[in-house]
Short mmCIF file of C-alpha atoms in Angstrom, two decimals:
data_model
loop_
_atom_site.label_atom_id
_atom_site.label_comp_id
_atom_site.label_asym_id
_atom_site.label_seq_id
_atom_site.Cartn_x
_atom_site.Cartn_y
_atom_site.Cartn_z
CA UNK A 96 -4.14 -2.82 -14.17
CA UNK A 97 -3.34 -4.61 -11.33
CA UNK A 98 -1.32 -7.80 -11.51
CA UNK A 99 -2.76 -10.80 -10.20
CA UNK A 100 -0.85 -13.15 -7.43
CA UNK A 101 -2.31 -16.64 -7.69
CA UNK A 102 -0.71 -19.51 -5.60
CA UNK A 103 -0.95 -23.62 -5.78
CA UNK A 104 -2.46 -23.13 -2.25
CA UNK A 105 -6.07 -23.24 -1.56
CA UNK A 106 -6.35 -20.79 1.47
CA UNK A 107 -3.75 -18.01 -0.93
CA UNK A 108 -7.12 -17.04 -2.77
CA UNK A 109 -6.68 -14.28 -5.01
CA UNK A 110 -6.44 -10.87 -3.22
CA UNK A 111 -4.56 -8.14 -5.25
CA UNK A 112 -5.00 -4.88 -4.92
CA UNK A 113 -4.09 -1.51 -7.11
CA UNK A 114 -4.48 2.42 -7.58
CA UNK A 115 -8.57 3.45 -7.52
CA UNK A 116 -9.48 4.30 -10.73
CA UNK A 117 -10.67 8.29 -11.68
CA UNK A 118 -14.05 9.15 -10.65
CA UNK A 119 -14.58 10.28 -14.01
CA UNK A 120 -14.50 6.42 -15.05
CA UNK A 121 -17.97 5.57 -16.30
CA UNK A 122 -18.02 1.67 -14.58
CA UNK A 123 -20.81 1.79 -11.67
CA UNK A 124 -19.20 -0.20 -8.67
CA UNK A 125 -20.56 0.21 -5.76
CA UNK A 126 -17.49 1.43 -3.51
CA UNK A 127 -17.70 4.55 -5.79
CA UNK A 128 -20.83 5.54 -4.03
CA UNK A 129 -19.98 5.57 -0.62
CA UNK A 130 -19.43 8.73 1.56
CA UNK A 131 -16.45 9.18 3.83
CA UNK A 132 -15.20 12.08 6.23
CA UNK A 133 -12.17 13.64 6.20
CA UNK A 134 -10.36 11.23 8.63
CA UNK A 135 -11.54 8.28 5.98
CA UNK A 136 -14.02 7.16 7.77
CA UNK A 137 -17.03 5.68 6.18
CA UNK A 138 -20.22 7.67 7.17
CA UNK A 139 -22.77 5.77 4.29
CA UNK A 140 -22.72 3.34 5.03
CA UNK A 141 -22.02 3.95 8.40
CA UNK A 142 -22.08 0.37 9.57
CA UNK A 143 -20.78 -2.76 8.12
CA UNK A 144 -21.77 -6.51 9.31
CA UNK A 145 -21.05 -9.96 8.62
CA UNK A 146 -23.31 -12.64 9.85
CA UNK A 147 -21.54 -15.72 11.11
CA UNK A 148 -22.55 -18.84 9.68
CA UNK A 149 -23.10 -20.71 13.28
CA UNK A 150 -26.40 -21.91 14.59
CA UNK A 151 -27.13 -18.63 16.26
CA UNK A 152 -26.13 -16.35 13.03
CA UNK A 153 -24.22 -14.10 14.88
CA UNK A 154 -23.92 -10.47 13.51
CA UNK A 155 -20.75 -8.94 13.65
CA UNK A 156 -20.41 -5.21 13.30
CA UNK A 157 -17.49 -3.09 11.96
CA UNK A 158 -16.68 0.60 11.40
CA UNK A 159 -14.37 0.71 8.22
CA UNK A 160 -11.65 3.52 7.38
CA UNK A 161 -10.49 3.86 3.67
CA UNK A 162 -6.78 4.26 2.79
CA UNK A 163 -5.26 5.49 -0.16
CA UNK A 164 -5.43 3.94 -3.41
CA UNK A 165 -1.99 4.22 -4.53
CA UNK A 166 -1.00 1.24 -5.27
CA UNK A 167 -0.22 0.20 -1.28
CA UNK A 168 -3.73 -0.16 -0.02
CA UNK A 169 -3.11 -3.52 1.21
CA UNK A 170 0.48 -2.64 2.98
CA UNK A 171 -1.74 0.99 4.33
CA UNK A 172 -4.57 -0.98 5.61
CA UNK A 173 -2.47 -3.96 7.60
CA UNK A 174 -0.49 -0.99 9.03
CA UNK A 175 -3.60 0.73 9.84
CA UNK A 176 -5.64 -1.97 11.26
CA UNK A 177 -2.22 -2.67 13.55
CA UNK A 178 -1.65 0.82 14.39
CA UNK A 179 -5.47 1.14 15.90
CA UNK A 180 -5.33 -2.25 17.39
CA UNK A 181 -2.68 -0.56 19.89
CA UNK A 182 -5.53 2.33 20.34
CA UNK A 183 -3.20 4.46 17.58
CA UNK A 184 -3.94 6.53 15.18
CA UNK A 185 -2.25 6.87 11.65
CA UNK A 186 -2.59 9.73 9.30
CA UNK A 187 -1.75 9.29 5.80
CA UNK A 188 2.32 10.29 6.04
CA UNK A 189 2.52 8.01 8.51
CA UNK A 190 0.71 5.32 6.68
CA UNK A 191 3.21 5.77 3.55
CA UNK A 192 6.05 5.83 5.75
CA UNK A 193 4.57 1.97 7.66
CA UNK A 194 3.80 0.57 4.26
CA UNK A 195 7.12 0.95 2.71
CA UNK A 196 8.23 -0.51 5.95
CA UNK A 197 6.24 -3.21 5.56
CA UNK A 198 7.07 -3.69 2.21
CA UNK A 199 10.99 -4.17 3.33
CA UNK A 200 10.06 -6.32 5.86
CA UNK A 201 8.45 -9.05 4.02
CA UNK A 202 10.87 -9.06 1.56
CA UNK A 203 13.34 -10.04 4.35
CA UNK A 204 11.60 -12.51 5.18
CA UNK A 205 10.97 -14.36 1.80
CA UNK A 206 14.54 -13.35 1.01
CA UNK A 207 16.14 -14.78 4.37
CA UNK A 208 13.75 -17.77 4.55
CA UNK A 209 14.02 -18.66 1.78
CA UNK A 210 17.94 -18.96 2.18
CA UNK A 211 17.46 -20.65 5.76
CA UNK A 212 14.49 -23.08 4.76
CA UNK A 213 12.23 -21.40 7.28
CA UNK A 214 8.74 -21.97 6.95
CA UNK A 215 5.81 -19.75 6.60
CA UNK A 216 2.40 -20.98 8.45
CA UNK A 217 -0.89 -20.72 6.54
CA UNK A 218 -4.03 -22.09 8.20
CA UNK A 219 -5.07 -25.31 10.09
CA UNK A 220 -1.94 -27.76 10.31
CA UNK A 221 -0.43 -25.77 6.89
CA UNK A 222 2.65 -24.67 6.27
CA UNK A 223 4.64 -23.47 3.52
CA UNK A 224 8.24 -22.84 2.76
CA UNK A 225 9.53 -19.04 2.16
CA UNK A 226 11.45 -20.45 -0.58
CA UNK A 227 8.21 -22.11 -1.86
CA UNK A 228 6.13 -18.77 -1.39
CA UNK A 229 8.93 -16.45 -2.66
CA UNK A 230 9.14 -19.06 -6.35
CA UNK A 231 5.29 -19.48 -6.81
CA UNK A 232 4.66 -15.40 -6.44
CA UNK A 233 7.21 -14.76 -8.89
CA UNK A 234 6.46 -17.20 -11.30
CA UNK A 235 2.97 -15.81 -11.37
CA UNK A 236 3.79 -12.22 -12.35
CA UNK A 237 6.42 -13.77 -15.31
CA UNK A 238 9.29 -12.51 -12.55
CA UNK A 239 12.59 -13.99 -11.51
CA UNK A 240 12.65 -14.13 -7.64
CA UNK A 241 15.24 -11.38 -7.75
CA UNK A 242 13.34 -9.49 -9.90
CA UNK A 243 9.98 -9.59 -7.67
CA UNK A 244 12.06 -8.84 -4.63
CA UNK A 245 13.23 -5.68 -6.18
CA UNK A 246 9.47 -4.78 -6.82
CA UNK A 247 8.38 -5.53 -4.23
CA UNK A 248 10.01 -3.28 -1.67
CA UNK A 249 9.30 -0.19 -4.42
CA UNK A 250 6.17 2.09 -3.25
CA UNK A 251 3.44 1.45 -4.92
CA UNK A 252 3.43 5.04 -6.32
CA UNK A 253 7.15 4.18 -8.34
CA UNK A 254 5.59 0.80 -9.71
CA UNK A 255 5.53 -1.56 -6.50
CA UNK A 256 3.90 -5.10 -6.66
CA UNK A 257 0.88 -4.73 -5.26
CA UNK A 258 -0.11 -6.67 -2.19
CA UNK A 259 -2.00 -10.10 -2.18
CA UNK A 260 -2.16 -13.71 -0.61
CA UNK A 261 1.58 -13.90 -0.41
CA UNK A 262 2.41 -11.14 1.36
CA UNK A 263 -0.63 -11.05 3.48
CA UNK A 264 0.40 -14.12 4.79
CA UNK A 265 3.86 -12.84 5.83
CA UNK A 266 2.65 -9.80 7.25
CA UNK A 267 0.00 -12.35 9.30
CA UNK A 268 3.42 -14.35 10.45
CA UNK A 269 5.73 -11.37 11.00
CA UNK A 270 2.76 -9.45 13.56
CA UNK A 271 1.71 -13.14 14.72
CA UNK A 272 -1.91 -12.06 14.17
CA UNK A 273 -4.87 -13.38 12.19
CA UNK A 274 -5.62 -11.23 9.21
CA UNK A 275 -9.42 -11.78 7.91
CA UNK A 276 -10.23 -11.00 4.23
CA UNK A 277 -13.76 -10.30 3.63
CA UNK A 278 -15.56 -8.83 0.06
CA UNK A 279 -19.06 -6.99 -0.02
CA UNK A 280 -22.22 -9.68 0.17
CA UNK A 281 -23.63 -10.52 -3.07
CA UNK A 282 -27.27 -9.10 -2.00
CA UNK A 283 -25.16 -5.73 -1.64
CA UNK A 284 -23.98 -6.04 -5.25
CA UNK A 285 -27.32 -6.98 -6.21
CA UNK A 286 -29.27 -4.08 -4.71
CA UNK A 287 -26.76 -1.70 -6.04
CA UNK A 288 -27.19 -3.07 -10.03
CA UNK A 289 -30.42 -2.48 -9.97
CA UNK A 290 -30.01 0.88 -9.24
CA UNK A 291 -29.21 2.95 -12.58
CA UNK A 292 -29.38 6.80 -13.55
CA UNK A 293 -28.63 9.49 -11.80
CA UNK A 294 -31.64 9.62 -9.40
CA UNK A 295 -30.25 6.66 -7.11
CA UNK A 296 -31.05 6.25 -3.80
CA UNK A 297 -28.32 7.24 -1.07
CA UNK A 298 -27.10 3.96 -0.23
CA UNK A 299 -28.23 2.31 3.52
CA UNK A 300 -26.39 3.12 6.62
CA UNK A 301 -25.88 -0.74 7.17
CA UNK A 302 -23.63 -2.39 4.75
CA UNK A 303 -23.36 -6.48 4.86
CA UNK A 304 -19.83 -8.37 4.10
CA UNK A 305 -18.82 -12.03 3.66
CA UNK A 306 -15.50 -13.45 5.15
CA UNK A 307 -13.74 -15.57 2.31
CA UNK A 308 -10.92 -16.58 4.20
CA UNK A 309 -8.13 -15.88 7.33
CA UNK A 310 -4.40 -15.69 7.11
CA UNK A 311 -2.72 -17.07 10.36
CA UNK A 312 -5.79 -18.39 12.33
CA UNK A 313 -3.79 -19.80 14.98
CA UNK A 314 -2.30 -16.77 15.98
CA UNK A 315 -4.48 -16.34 19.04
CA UNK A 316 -4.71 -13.43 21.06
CA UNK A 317 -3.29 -14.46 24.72
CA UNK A 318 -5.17 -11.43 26.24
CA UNK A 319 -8.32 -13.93 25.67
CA UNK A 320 -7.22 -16.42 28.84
CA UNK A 321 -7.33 -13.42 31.16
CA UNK A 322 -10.40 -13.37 32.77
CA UNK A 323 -12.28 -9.92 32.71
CA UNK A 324 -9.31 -8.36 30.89
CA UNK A 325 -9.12 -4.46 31.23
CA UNK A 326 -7.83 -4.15 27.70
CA UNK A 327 -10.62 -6.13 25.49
CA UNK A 328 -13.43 -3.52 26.91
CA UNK A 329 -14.18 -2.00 23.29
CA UNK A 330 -13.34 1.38 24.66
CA UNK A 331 -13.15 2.42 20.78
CA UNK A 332 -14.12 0.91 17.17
CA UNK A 333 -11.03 -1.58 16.53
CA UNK A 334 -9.26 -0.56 19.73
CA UNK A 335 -6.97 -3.35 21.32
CA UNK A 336 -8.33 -5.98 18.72
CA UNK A 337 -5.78 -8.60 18.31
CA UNK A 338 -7.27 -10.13 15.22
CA UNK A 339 -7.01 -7.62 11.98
CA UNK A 340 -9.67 -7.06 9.57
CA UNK A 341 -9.44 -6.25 6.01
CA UNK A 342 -12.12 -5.61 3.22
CA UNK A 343 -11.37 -5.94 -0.55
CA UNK A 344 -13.73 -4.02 -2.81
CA UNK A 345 -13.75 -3.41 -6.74
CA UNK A 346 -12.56 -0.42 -7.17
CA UNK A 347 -12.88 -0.04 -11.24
CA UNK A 348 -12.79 -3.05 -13.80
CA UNK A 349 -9.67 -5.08 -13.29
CA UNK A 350 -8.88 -3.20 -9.83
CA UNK A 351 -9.28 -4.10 -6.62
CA UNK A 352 -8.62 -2.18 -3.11
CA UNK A 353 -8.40 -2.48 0.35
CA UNK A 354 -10.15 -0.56 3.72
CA UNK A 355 -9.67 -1.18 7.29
CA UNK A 356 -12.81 -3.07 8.83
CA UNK A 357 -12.54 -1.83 12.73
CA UNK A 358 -14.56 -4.03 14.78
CA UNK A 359 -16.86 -2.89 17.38
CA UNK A 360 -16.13 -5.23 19.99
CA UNK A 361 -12.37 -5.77 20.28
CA UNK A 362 -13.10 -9.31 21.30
CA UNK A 363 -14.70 -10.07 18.03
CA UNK A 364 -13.06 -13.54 16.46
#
């Protein structure tokens, strides 16, 4: 069961993520249905969108690639979504090999900050302490500061803390890039619970996602103030796209995980 990592912040919602349960587990979520290739990549549905709540509704489309559910997904996924922003690849060795990297890394920092008094910045005109951060994480999971550290930098496959609002929002400082958390829609859930038994329909192509939140939103990408720029030409799904995308799903009851959303437009906001 995955732990969870609440925070006295608003913007720290609750994002924690663990191993994906057995398909043999009888609970009917709907990630459990969809089809991927080899590579991870999601071919039903093929296509997932978020509609922007402006005047004009703006429909923003994605691509998404699954990681593995070991207990890293959020560390795999941030390393992922990184990896292909540079028009990189990352097979699953590799992905093991970034996350337990990453883990390390923002240990340091909550560790070092939290002995210089360095901040941490959230969203808006927010900031928060490392020391602050590094205190209200482990008091959530019942863990001395030490104590979380240690777990922390484990792999998730040897017992690892798994990854949520605190250490997305170090990983959003440490790459200086915006890191966007979004969840299936609620008419997606819907549609799906209303379809029992084992004569369901295959599930549509197009797959719609909210955005409940960003870590790091004024981490801007400075590519944007060159006109015409060569780089954001969306030669490939998630290619050269300075902001990151990340989608949480329920995985089994009491588990969450997280895929790469690649956008198609490396521009996208």
């Amino acid at each position: 069961m995955a732990s969870n990592h609440t925070l006295p912040i608003a913007v720290l919602f609750l994002v924690v993520c663990g191993r994906v349960a057995s398909l043999s587990s009888p609970t009917p979520f709907l990630f459990r249905r969809f089809a991927f290739a080899s590579n991870g990549v999601s071919i039903r549905p093929e296509t997932f969108y978020h509609v922007d709540g402006n005047k004009d509704n703006t429909k923003r489309t994605f691509s998404l690639r699954n990681v593995e559910g070991t207990g890293d997904c959020v560390f795999q996924a941030a390393a992922l979504a990184t990896a292909t922003s540079m028009g990189l690849g990352g097979n699953n060795a590799l992905l093991r090999v970034l996350a337990l990297e990453s883990r390390n890394v923002v240990a340091q920092v909550l560790e070092g900050g939290s002995t210089s008094g360095g901040n941490l910045y959230i969203e808006g005109k927010r900031l928060v302490t490392a020391q602050k951060l590094l205190n209200s994480a482990s008091t959530d999971l019942g863990l001395e500061p030490d104590e979380y550290l240690r777990q922390l930098r484990l792999p998730g496959a040897e017992g690892g803390l798994y990854g949520g609002g605190p250490e997305i929002t170090v990983l959003s400082n440490v790459l200086r890039r915006p890191i966007t958390i979004y969840e299936l829609h609620d008419e997606e859930i819907e549609r799906a619970n209303g379809q029992t038994g084992e004569d369901q329909p295959p599930l549509p192509m197009e797959c719609r996602i909210k955005r409940v939140g960003v870590f790091g939103d004024m981490f801007k990408d400075p590519l944007l103030s060159i006109p015409d720029s060569a780089v954001l030409s969306g030669l490939q799904p998630g290619a050269y796209s300075w902001h990151l995308h990340i989608l949480i799903v329920e995985a089994s009851l009491n588990e969450k995980h997280a895929c790469v959303l690649l956008p198609d437009y490396c521009d996208d906001p």
